[in-house]
Amino acid sequence: MEKKRAIIIGSGVGGLSAGALLAKKGFEVLIFEKNQNFGGRVNFFNGNGHLFDMGPSWILMEDIFEDFFKLFNKNFYKDLNIIKLDPSFKIVFDDKTSVAIYSGLDINRETFENLEKGSFKKIKEYINLQEKIYKIIKNEYIFNDINSLFGLVNPKFFSIFLKTNPLTSAHNKLRKIFKNEKILKILEFDFLFLGTDPKKAPSVYGIINYFLFKQGVFYPLGGIYKIVESLLQILKENNAKLFNNTPVKKILVKDNEVKGVLLENGETILADYVISNADLFHTQINLLEEKYRDYDENYFKKLELAPSGFILYVGLKEKLDQFIHHNFYFSKDWDLNFKQIFNYNNLPDDPSFYICSASKSDPTVSPKNKDQLFILVPISSGQYLNKKSISIFKEKIYKTIEDKFEVKDIKDLIEFERIYTPFDFIRDYNAHEGTALGVIHNLKQTIFRPKIKSRKVKNLYYVGQYTYPGIGVPMVLVSGQIVYKKILNIRKGGPILKI
């Protein structure tokens, strides 16, 4: 029997996930990537001996990774040299006070009690509830393509819903429980992992706090790109074919059925299935003829996009004790900062930001006795920054680091610097309006995300951050599994247990 052929456009984690599963099942899998490196936004580069992860820098929801790698007889923890970070992260506030958050609830008791007396009991109840919600969501929702209110109907979830109303905003939910502004910031910042303002995010996404405070934060020695390398190894072991520097020009369709792709080099590659892991706007507007598009330009104008990022990749001449692996600075006017990230077309006045110093946990990513900083400042999508605005904003970030983290003359310590802006997201990933993450997780875009299976073209599928279940490396890993289930007509909910 002749093998079915599946072409995957783009090699983000969602595409690699779908490709690995299909290849293991016996499909002929061809993956076409426009860039030199496979992995999409899970990318890397070497700058003057410093190995930088360019995009995602956290591993949360470790159980999602563990379950996936088990399908290929791999041990996620041993094969990828996974370590657990402790402390998980550090937060510096505008008044220069700081807190370190550790994995496990009880160890953080004193930290929270010092901020608000009696808060730890409420924190513990809140996090334990999020754990219960996550276990229901994982088994009943995450691995299914939910695209209607009917898809949410489930007796197990309904009992939680009556007690907690998880569809109310996270902002309102948390303020009914906690009063201290610093605690609220600690519990709200992680909604940016979903590219979402806490005022718009359903409180059900409070499950992220369960991952941060109870499951823990993990890291593969050698960098986050090790995840991509492991997926590529699985694909090669299952005879998938991978082509980098090979952009796709067009998805070929005849009589409303996909037939293959046309490459930029003029070559036509036929296939039984096509899965696009490319940016959804790029896929719809540039790769498909108008009559075959599931979503037109008006649709994308109505979507609420997640932020972009102003990123500084910095190699230092020496080590700095002021940082741990994961660090945050939270500005004074929290509400204004979020407003300027999501509803503003200029750079924020007093930005909050994140600093990853992976060299604190991993001596292999920077030269001996040196550190690296990955500085990510969330900014609104759709901005096109000139050299002057980039330079001014960069100086603002460095001055804030000097002041709030008490680092003296940071520019004198820099031996390597690279700046990354919304324009670079567009150039490297065809990212619509330069968004770093896709579309936000407000209530509407949580339930009615773009569909994984095309409504107009038979055997055409979409995978990645725009589709269900959404933003984040574990979620796009799941997105690939949903595509696999759709192609094989697997209707059973929950994680895939066997290929």
Coordinates of C-alpha atoms in Angstrom, one line a residue:
M1 CA 0.0 0.0 0.0
E2 CA 1.4 3.4 -1.0
K3 CA 2.2 5.7 1.8
K4 CA 0.2 8.9 2.2
R5 CA 2.3 12.0 1.9
A6 CA 2.0 15.0 4.2
I7 CA 3.7 18.3 3.5
I8 CA 4.3 20.7 6.4
I9 CA 5.0 24.4 5.7
G10 CA 7.2 25.8 8.4
S11 CA 9.0 24.0 11.2
G12 CA 7.8 25.6 14.4
V13 CA 7.2 23.2 17.3
G14 CA 3.5 22.7 16.2
G15 CA 4.7 21.6 12.7
L16 CA 7.4 19.4 14.1
S17 CA 4.9 17.8 16.5
A18 CA 2.4 16.9 13.8
G19 CA 5.2 15.7 11.5
A20 CA 6.8 13.5 14.1
L21 CA 3.4 11.8 14.9
L22 CA 2.5 11.3 11.2
A23 CA 6.0 10.0 10.4
K24 CA 5.8 7.5 13.2
K25 CA 2.4 6.4 11.9
G26 CA 3.9 5.6 8.5
F27 CA 3.2 8.7 6.5
E28 CA 5.7 10.2 4.2
V29 CA 6.5 13.5 5.8
L30 CA 8.2 16.5 4.1
I31 CA 8.8 19.7 6.0
F32 CA 9.7 22.9 4.2
E33 CA 11.3 25.7 6.2
K34 CA 12.1 29.1 4.8
N35 CA 14.9 29.9 7.3
Q36 CA 18.3 28.3 7.9
N37 CA 17.3 27.0 11.3
F38 CA 14.4 24.7 12.0
G39 CA 12.1 25.4 14.9
G40 CA 10.3 28.7 14.1
R41 CA 10.4 31.1 17.0
V42 CA 12.2 28.5 19.1
N43 CA 15.4 29.7 17.5
F44 CA 19.0 30.4 18.5
F45 CA 22.2 32.1 17.4
N46 CA 25.8 32.4 18.6
G47 CA 27.0 35.9 19.4
N48 CA 30.7 36.2 20.2
G49 CA 30.7 32.8 22.0
H50 CA 27.3 33.4 23.8
L51 CA 24.6 30.9 22.7
F52 CA 21.3 32.8 22.8
D53 CA 17.8 31.2 22.8
M54 CA 16.0 33.8 20.6
G55 CA 12.4 33.2 21.6
P56 CA 10.8 31.0 24.3
S57 CA 13.1 30.6 27.4
W58 CA 10.8 28.8 29.8
I59 CA 9.6 25.2 30.1
L60 CA 6.2 25.1 31.9
M61 CA 3.7 22.3 31.8
E62 CA 6.4 19.7 31.9
D63 CA 3.9 16.9 31.9
I64 CA 2.8 17.9 28.3
F65 CA 6.4 17.4 27.1
E66 CA 6.9 14.2 29.1
D67 CA 3.8 12.6 27.7
F68 CA 4.7 13.6 24.1
F69 CA 8.2 12.2 24.2
K70 CA 7.0 8.9 25.8
L71 CA 5.1 8.3 22.5
F72 CA 8.5 7.9 20.9
N73 CA 10.1 5.9 23.7
K74 CA 12.0 8.9 24.8
N75 CA 12.7 10.2 28.4
F76 CA 12.1 13.9 28.3
Y77 CA 14.1 14.6 31.5
K78 CA 17.1 12.4 30.8
D79 CA 17.4 12.7 27.0
L80 CA 17.2 16.5 27.1
N81 CA 19.2 16.9 30.4
I82 CA 16.3 18.8 32.0
I83 CA 16.9 20.6 35.3
K84 CA 14.5 22.2 37.7
L85 CA 15.2 25.9 38.4
D86 CA 15.1 26.9 42.1
P87 CA 14.4 29.7 42.7
S88 CA 12.1 29.7 39.7
F89 CA 12.3 33.5 39.2
K90 CA 13.0 36.8 40.8
I91 CA 11.0 40.0 40.7
V92 CA 12.3 43.5 41.2
F93 CA 9.7 46.2 41.9
D94 CA 9.8 49.9 41.2
D95 CA 10.9 50.6 44.8
K96 CA 13.9 48.3 44.3
T97 CA 12.6 45.7 46.7
S98 CA 12.6 42.2 45.3
V99 CA 11.2 38.7 45.9
A100 CA 12.4 35.3 44.8
I101 CA 9.8 32.7 44.1
Y102 CA 10.6 29.0 44.6
S103 CA 9.1 25.8 43.4
G104 CA 6.6 24.5 45.9
L105 CA 4.0 26.4 47.9
D106 CA 5.2 26.2 51.5
I107 CA 8.7 27.5 50.8
N108 CA 7.1 30.8 49.7
R109 CA 5.0 31.2 52.8
E110 CA 7.2 33.9 54.4
T111 CA 7.4 35.9 51.1
F112 CA 3.7 36.3 50.8
E113 CA 3.0 36.8 54.5
N114 CA 5.5 39.6 54.6
L115 CA 3.6 41.3 51.7
E116 CA 0.1 40.7 53.1
K117 CA -0.7 39.1 56.4
G118 CA -2.9 36.1 56.0
S119 CA -2.3 35.9 52.3
F120 CA -0.5 32.6 52.2
K121 CA -3.6 30.6 53.1
K122 CA -5.5 32.3 50.2
I123 CA -2.6 31.7 47.9
K124 CA -2.5 28.0 48.7
E125 CA -6.3 27.7 48.2
Y126 CA -6.1 29.6 44.9
I127 CA -3.2 27.5 43.5
N128 CA -4.7 24.2 44.6
L129 CA -7.9 25.1 42.9
Q130 CA -6.0 25.9 39.7
E131 CA -4.4 22.5 39.9
K132 CA -7.9 20.9 40.0
I133 CA -9.0 23.0 37.0
Y134 CA -5.9 22.1 35.0
K135 CA -6.4 18.4 35.5
I136 CA -9.9 18.7 34.1
I137 CA -8.9 20.9 31.3
K138 CA -6.0 18.6 30.3
N139 CA -8.1 15.5 30.1
E140 CA -11.3 17.1 28.7
Y141 CA -10.3 20.2 26.6
I142 CA -6.7 20.9 25.7
F143 CA -6.4 18.0 23.2
N144 CA -9.7 18.7 21.5
D145 CA -10.4 21.4 18.9
I146 CA -12.9 23.6 20.8
N147 CA -14.6 26.1 18.5
S148 CA -18.0 26.6 20.0
L149 CA -19.7 27.2 23.4
F150 CA -21.2 23.7 23.0
G151 CA -17.7 22.3 23.0
L152 CA -17.3 23.6 26.6
V153 CA -20.3 21.7 27.9
N154 CA -18.9 19.1 30.3
P155 CA -20.2 18.0 33.7
K156 CA -16.7 17.9 35.3
F157 CA -16.0 21.5 34.3
F158 CA -19.5 22.6 35.1
S159 CA -19.1 21.8 38.8
I160 CA -15.9 24.0 38.9
F161 CA -17.7 26.7 36.9
L162 CA -20.5 27.0 39.5
K163 CA -17.9 27.6 42.3
T164 CA -15.4 29.8 40.5
N165 CA -16.8 31.3 37.3
P166 CA -13.5 30.8 35.4
L167 CA -14.7 32.8 32.5
T168 CA -14.6 36.1 34.4
S169 CA -11.5 38.2 33.9
A170 CA -8.4 37.2 35.8
H171 CA -8.0 40.8 36.9
N172 CA -11.4 40.9 38.6
K173 CA -11.0 37.4 40.0
L174 CA -7.7 38.1 41.7
R175 CA -8.8 41.4 43.1
K176 CA -11.7 39.7 44.9
I177 CA -9.1 37.5 46.7
F178 CA -6.0 39.7 47.2
K179 CA -5.5 43.4 48.1
N180 CA -1.7 43.8 48.1
E181 CA -0.5 45.3 44.8
K182 CA 2.7 43.4 44.8
I183 CA 1.0 40.1 45.2
L184 CA -1.4 41.0 42.4
K185 CA 1.5 41.8 40.1
I186 CA 3.1 38.4 41.0
L187 CA -0.1 36.6 40.1
E188 CA -0.9 38.7 37.0
F189 CA 2.4 39.0 35.1
D190 CA 2.3 35.4 33.8
F191 CA -0.8 36.2 31.6
L192 CA 1.7 37.8 29.3
F193 CA 2.9 34.2 28.6
L194 CA -0.5 34.1 26.8
G195 CA 0.1 37.5 25.2
T196 CA -2.9 38.7 27.1
D197 CA -3.9 41.6 29.3
P198 CA -5.2 40.2 32.7
K199 CA -8.3 42.4 32.3
K200 CA -9.2 40.5 29.2
A201 CA -8.0 37.0 30.0
P202 CA -10.5 34.5 31.4
S203 CA -9.5 33.6 35.0
V204 CA -9.3 30.0 33.9
Y205 CA -5.8 30.8 32.7
G206 CA -4.9 31.2 36.3
I207 CA -3.7 27.6 35.8
I208 CA -0.4 29.2 34.8
N209 CA 0.1 30.1 38.4
Y210 CA -0.2 26.4 39.3
F211 CA 2.7 25.6 36.8
L212 CA 4.8 28.4 38.2
F213 CA 4.2 27.9 41.9
K214 CA 3.6 24.1 42.2
Q215 CA 4.8 22.2 39.1
G216 CA 7.9 24.3 38.8
V217 CA 10.1 25.9 36.0
F218 CA 12.4 23.7 34.0
Y219 CA 15.3 24.1 31.6
P220 CA 17.3 21.8 29.2
L221 CA 21.0 22.2 29.6
G222 CA 22.4 23.6 26.4
G223 CA 19.3 25.8 25.8
I224 CA 15.7 25.7 24.9
Y225 CA 16.7 24.9 21.3
K226 CA 17.5 21.3 22.6
I227 CA 13.7 20.7 22.3
V228 CA 13.8 21.4 18.6
E229 CA 16.9 19.3 18.2
S230 CA 15.2 16.4 19.9
L231 CA 12.1 16.7 17.7
L232 CA 14.3 16.8 14.6
Q233 CA 16.0 13.6 15.8
I234 CA 12.6 11.9 16.2
L235 CA 11.6 13.0 12.7
K236 CA 14.8 11.7 11.2
E237 CA 14.5 8.4 13.1
N238 CA 11.1 8.0 11.4
N239 CA 12.3 8.9 7.9
A240 CA 10.8 12.3 7.6
K241 CA 12.5 14.6 5.1
L242 CA 13.4 18.2 6.1
F243 CA 14.3 21.0 3.8
N244 CA 15.6 24.3 5.2
N245 CA 16.1 27.5 3.1
T246 CA 13.1 26.3 1.1
P247 CA 10.2 28.8 1.2
V248 CA 6.8 27.8 -0.1
K249 CA 5.2 30.1 -2.7
K250 CA 1.7 28.7 -3.0
I251 CA -0.6 26.0 -1.7
L252 CA -2.0 24.1 -4.7
V253 CA -5.7 23.3 -4.7
K254 CA -7.9 21.7 -7.3
D255 CA -11.7 21.2 -7.0
N256 CA -11.5 22.3 -3.3
E257 CA -9.0 19.6 -2.4
V258 CA -5.3 20.2 -1.6
K259 CA -2.8 18.8 -4.1
G260 CA 0.5 20.0 -2.8
V261 CA 2.7 23.1 -2.8
L262 CA 4.7 25.2 -5.2
L263 CA 8.1 26.2 -3.9
E264 CA 9.7 29.5 -4.5
N265 CA 12.3 27.8 -6.6
G266 CA 9.5 26.8 -9.0
E267 CA 9.3 23.1 -8.0
T268 CA 5.9 21.5 -7.5
I269 CA 5.6 18.9 -4.7
L270 CA 2.4 16.9 -4.7
A271 CA 0.9 15.6 -1.5
D272 CA -2.3 14.1 0.0
Y273 CA -2.2 16.5 3.0
V274 CA -0.8 19.9 3.6
I275 CA -0.4 21.3 7.1
S276 CA 0.6 25.0 7.3
N277 CA 2.6 26.0 10.4
A278 CA 3.4 29.3 8.8
D279 CA 1.8 32.5 10.1
L280 CA -1.9 32.2 9.6
F281 CA -2.3 35.6 7.9
H282 CA 0.6 34.8 5.5
T283 CA -1.0 31.4 4.8
Q284 CA -4.4 32.8 4.0
I285 CA -3.4 36.0 2.1
N286 CA -0.2 34.9 0.4
L287 CA -0.3 31.2 0.0
L288 CA -3.9 30.5 -0.9
E289 CA -6.0 31.8 -3.8
E290 CA -8.8 34.1 -2.6
K291 CA -11.6 31.6 -3.2
Y292 CA -9.9 29.0 -1.0
R293 CA -9.2 31.3 2.0
D294 CA -10.9 30.5 5.3
Y295 CA -10.2 33.9 6.6
D296 CA -10.0 37.2 4.7
E297 CA -8.2 40.4 5.5
N298 CA -11.2 41.8 7.3
Y299 CA -11.2 38.9 9.6
F300 CA -7.6 39.6 10.6
K301 CA -8.4 43.3 11.2
K302 CA -10.9 42.3 13.8
L303 CA -8.6 40.0 15.7
E304 CA -6.8 41.2 18.8
L305 CA -3.1 40.6 18.3
A306 CA -0.7 39.6 21.1
P307 CA 2.2 42.0 21.7
S308 CA 5.5 42.1 19.8
G309 CA 8.8 42.5 21.6
F310 CA 11.8 44.8 21.8
I311 CA 14.6 42.4 22.5
L312 CA 18.2 42.9 23.5
Y313 CA 20.6 40.0 23.3
V314 CA 23.6 41.0 25.4
G315 CA 26.9 39.3 26.0
L316 CA 28.8 40.5 29.1
K317 CA 32.5 40.5 29.8
E318 CA 32.0 39.3 33.4
K319 CA 29.4 37.8 35.7
L320 CA 26.8 39.8 37.5
D321 CA 25.4 38.7 40.9
Q322 CA 22.3 40.8 40.5
F323 CA 20.6 38.3 38.3
I324 CA 19.4 34.7 38.5
H325 CA 18.1 32.6 35.6
H326 CA 14.7 34.3 35.2
N327 CA 14.2 37.9 36.3
F328 CA 11.4 40.5 36.0
Y329 CA 11.2 44.2 36.6
F330 CA 7.7 45.5 37.3
S331 CA 7.1 49.2 36.7
K332 CA 5.2 51.4 39.1
D333 CA 2.1 52.1 37.0
W334 CA 1.0 48.5 36.2
D335 CA -2.3 49.5 34.5
L336 CA -0.7 52.1 32.2
N337 CA 2.0 49.6 31.2
F338 CA -0.6 47.0 30.2
K339 CA -2.6 49.7 28.4
Q340 CA 0.4 50.8 26.4
I341 CA 1.3 47.2 25.5
F342 CA -2.1 46.4 24.1
N343 CA -3.8 49.6 23.1
Y344 CA -1.0 51.8 22.0
N345 CA 1.1 52.4 18.9
N346 CA 4.1 53.8 20.6
L347 CA 6.8 52.4 22.9
P348 CA 5.7 52.3 26.6
D349 CA 6.8 55.2 28.9
D350 CA 7.8 53.1 31.9
P351 CA 8.1 49.5 30.6
S352 CA 8.1 46.4 32.7
F353 CA 10.4 43.7 31.2
Y354 CA 11.9 40.3 31.6
I355 CA 15.6 39.3 31.7
C356 CA 16.8 35.7 31.2
S357 CA 20.4 35.0 32.2
A358 CA 20.7 31.4 31.2
S359 CA 24.4 31.4 32.0
K360 CA 23.5 31.4 35.7
S361 CA 22.2 27.8 35.4
D362 CA 24.1 26.6 32.3
P363 CA 27.8 27.2 31.9
T364 CA 27.7 25.9 28.3
V365 CA 25.9 28.9 26.9
S366 CA 28.5 31.6 27.6
P367 CA 32.3 31.7 27.8
K368 CA 33.9 31.1 31.2
N369 CA 33.4 33.8 33.8
K370 CA 31.0 35.7 31.5
D371 CA 27.2 36.1 31.5
Q372 CA 24.5 36.7 29.0
L373 CA 21.3 38.7 29.2
F374 CA 18.2 38.1 27.0
I375 CA 16.1 41.3 27.7
L376 CA 12.5 41.2 26.5
V377 CA 10.3 44.2 26.7
P378 CA 6.7 43.6 25.6
I379 CA 5.5 46.3 23.2
S380 CA 2.4 46.6 21.0
S381 CA 2.4 44.9 17.6
G382 CA 2.2 47.0 14.4
Q383 CA 5.1 49.3 15.3
Y384 CA 7.8 50.1 12.8
L385 CA 10.7 51.6 14.8
N386 CA 13.4 53.8 13.3
K387 CA 17.0 53.9 14.4
K388 CA 16.5 56.9 16.6
S389 CA 13.6 55.5 18.6
I390 CA 15.4 52.2 18.9
S391 CA 18.5 53.9 20.4
I392 CA 16.5 56.0 22.8
F393 CA 14.4 53.1 24.0
K394 CA 17.5 50.9 24.4
E395 CA 19.1 53.6 26.6
K396 CA 15.9 53.7 28.7
I397 CA 16.1 50.0 29.4
Y398 CA 19.8 50.0 30.3
K399 CA 19.3 53.0 32.7
T400 CA 16.4 51.1 34.3
I401 CA 18.5 48.0 34.8
E402 CA 21.3 50.2 36.3
D403 CA 18.9 51.8 38.7
K404 CA 16.5 49.0 39.7
F405 CA 19.0 46.1 39.6
E406 CA 21.8 48.2 40.9
V407 CA 24.2 47.4 38.1
K408 CA 27.0 50.0 37.6
D409 CA 27.7 51.2 34.0
I410 CA 26.2 48.2 32.2
K411 CA 27.3 49.5 28.8
D412 CA 30.9 49.2 29.8
L413 CA 30.4 45.5 30.5
I414 CA 28.9 44.7 27.1
E415 CA 31.0 42.8 24.6
F416 CA 28.1 41.7 22.3
E417 CA 24.7 43.3 21.5
R418 CA 22.0 42.5 19.1
I419 CA 18.6 44.2 18.9
Y420 CA 15.4 42.5 17.7
T421 CA 12.2 44.5 16.9
P422 CA 8.8 43.9 15.3
F423 CA 10.4 44.3 11.9
D424 CA 12.6 41.3 12.6
F425 CA 9.6 39.1 13.5
I426 CA 8.1 40.0 10.1
R427 CA 11.3 39.3 8.2
D428 CA 12.1 36.0 10.0
Y429 CA 8.6 34.5 10.6
N430 CA 6.2 36.4 8.3
A431 CA 4.6 37.5 11.6
H432 CA 1.4 39.5 11.0
E433 CA 2.0 43.1 12.2
G434 CA 5.2 41.8 13.9
T435 CA 3.3 39.9 16.7
A436 CA 5.6 37.7 18.7
L437 CA 2.8 35.3 19.8
G438 CA -0.2 35.4 17.5
V439 CA -3.7 36.3 18.8
I440 CA -4.5 37.0 22.5
H441 CA -6.5 34.7 24.8
N442 CA -9.5 36.9 25.5
L443 CA -12.8 35.1 26.0
K444 CA -13.9 35.2 22.4
Q445 CA -10.5 34.2 21.0
T446 CA -10.2 31.4 23.5
I447 CA -13.4 29.8 22.4
F448 CA -13.5 30.8 18.7
R449 CA -9.9 30.5 17.7
P450 CA -9.1 29.9 14.0
K451 CA -10.0 26.3 13.1
I452 CA -7.4 23.6 12.7
K453 CA -9.1 22.0 9.7
S454 CA -9.9 24.1 6.6
R455 CA -13.6 24.6 5.9
K456 CA -13.0 25.2 2.2
V457 CA -10.2 22.9 1.2
K458 CA -10.2 19.1 1.9
N459 CA -7.1 17.8 3.6
L460 CA -5.7 21.3 4.4
Y461 CA -4.8 21.9 8.1
Y462 CA -3.4 24.7 10.2
V463 CA -1.2 24.2 13.2
G464 CA 0.5 26.5 15.7
Q465 CA -0.2 29.5 18.0
Y466 CA -3.1 30.9 16.1
T467 CA -5.1 27.7 16.4
Y468 CA -6.4 25.7 19.4
P469 CA -5.3 25.4 22.1
G470 CA -3.2 28.6 21.7
I471 CA 0.0 30.3 22.6
G472 CA 3.1 28.8 24.1
V473 CA 5.5 25.9 23.3
P474 CA 3.5 23.2 25.2
M475 CA 0.3 24.4 23.5
V476 CA 1.6 24.3 20.0
L477 CA 3.0 20.8 20.8
V478 CA -0.6 19.9 21.6
S479 CA -1.8 21.7 18.4
G480 CA 0.3 19.2 16.4
Q481 CA -1.4 16.3 18.2
I482 CA -4.8 17.7 17.4
V483 CA -3.9 17.9 13.7
Y484 CA -2.8 14.2 13.9
K485 CA -6.1 13.2 15.5
K486 CA -8.1 15.1 12.9
I487 CA -6.2 13.4 10.0
L488 CA -6.6 10.0 11.5
N489 CA -10.2 10.7 12.5
I490 CA -9.5 10.0 16.2
R491 CA -12.5 11.3 18.1
K492 CA -11.5 10.3 21.6
G493 CA -10.6 13.3 23.8
G494 CA -7.6 13.6 26.0
P495 CA -3.9 13.1 25.3
I496 CA -2.7 10.6 22.7
L497 CA -1.6 7.5 24.5
K498 CA -0.3 5.4 21.6
I499 CA 0.7 6.0 18.0

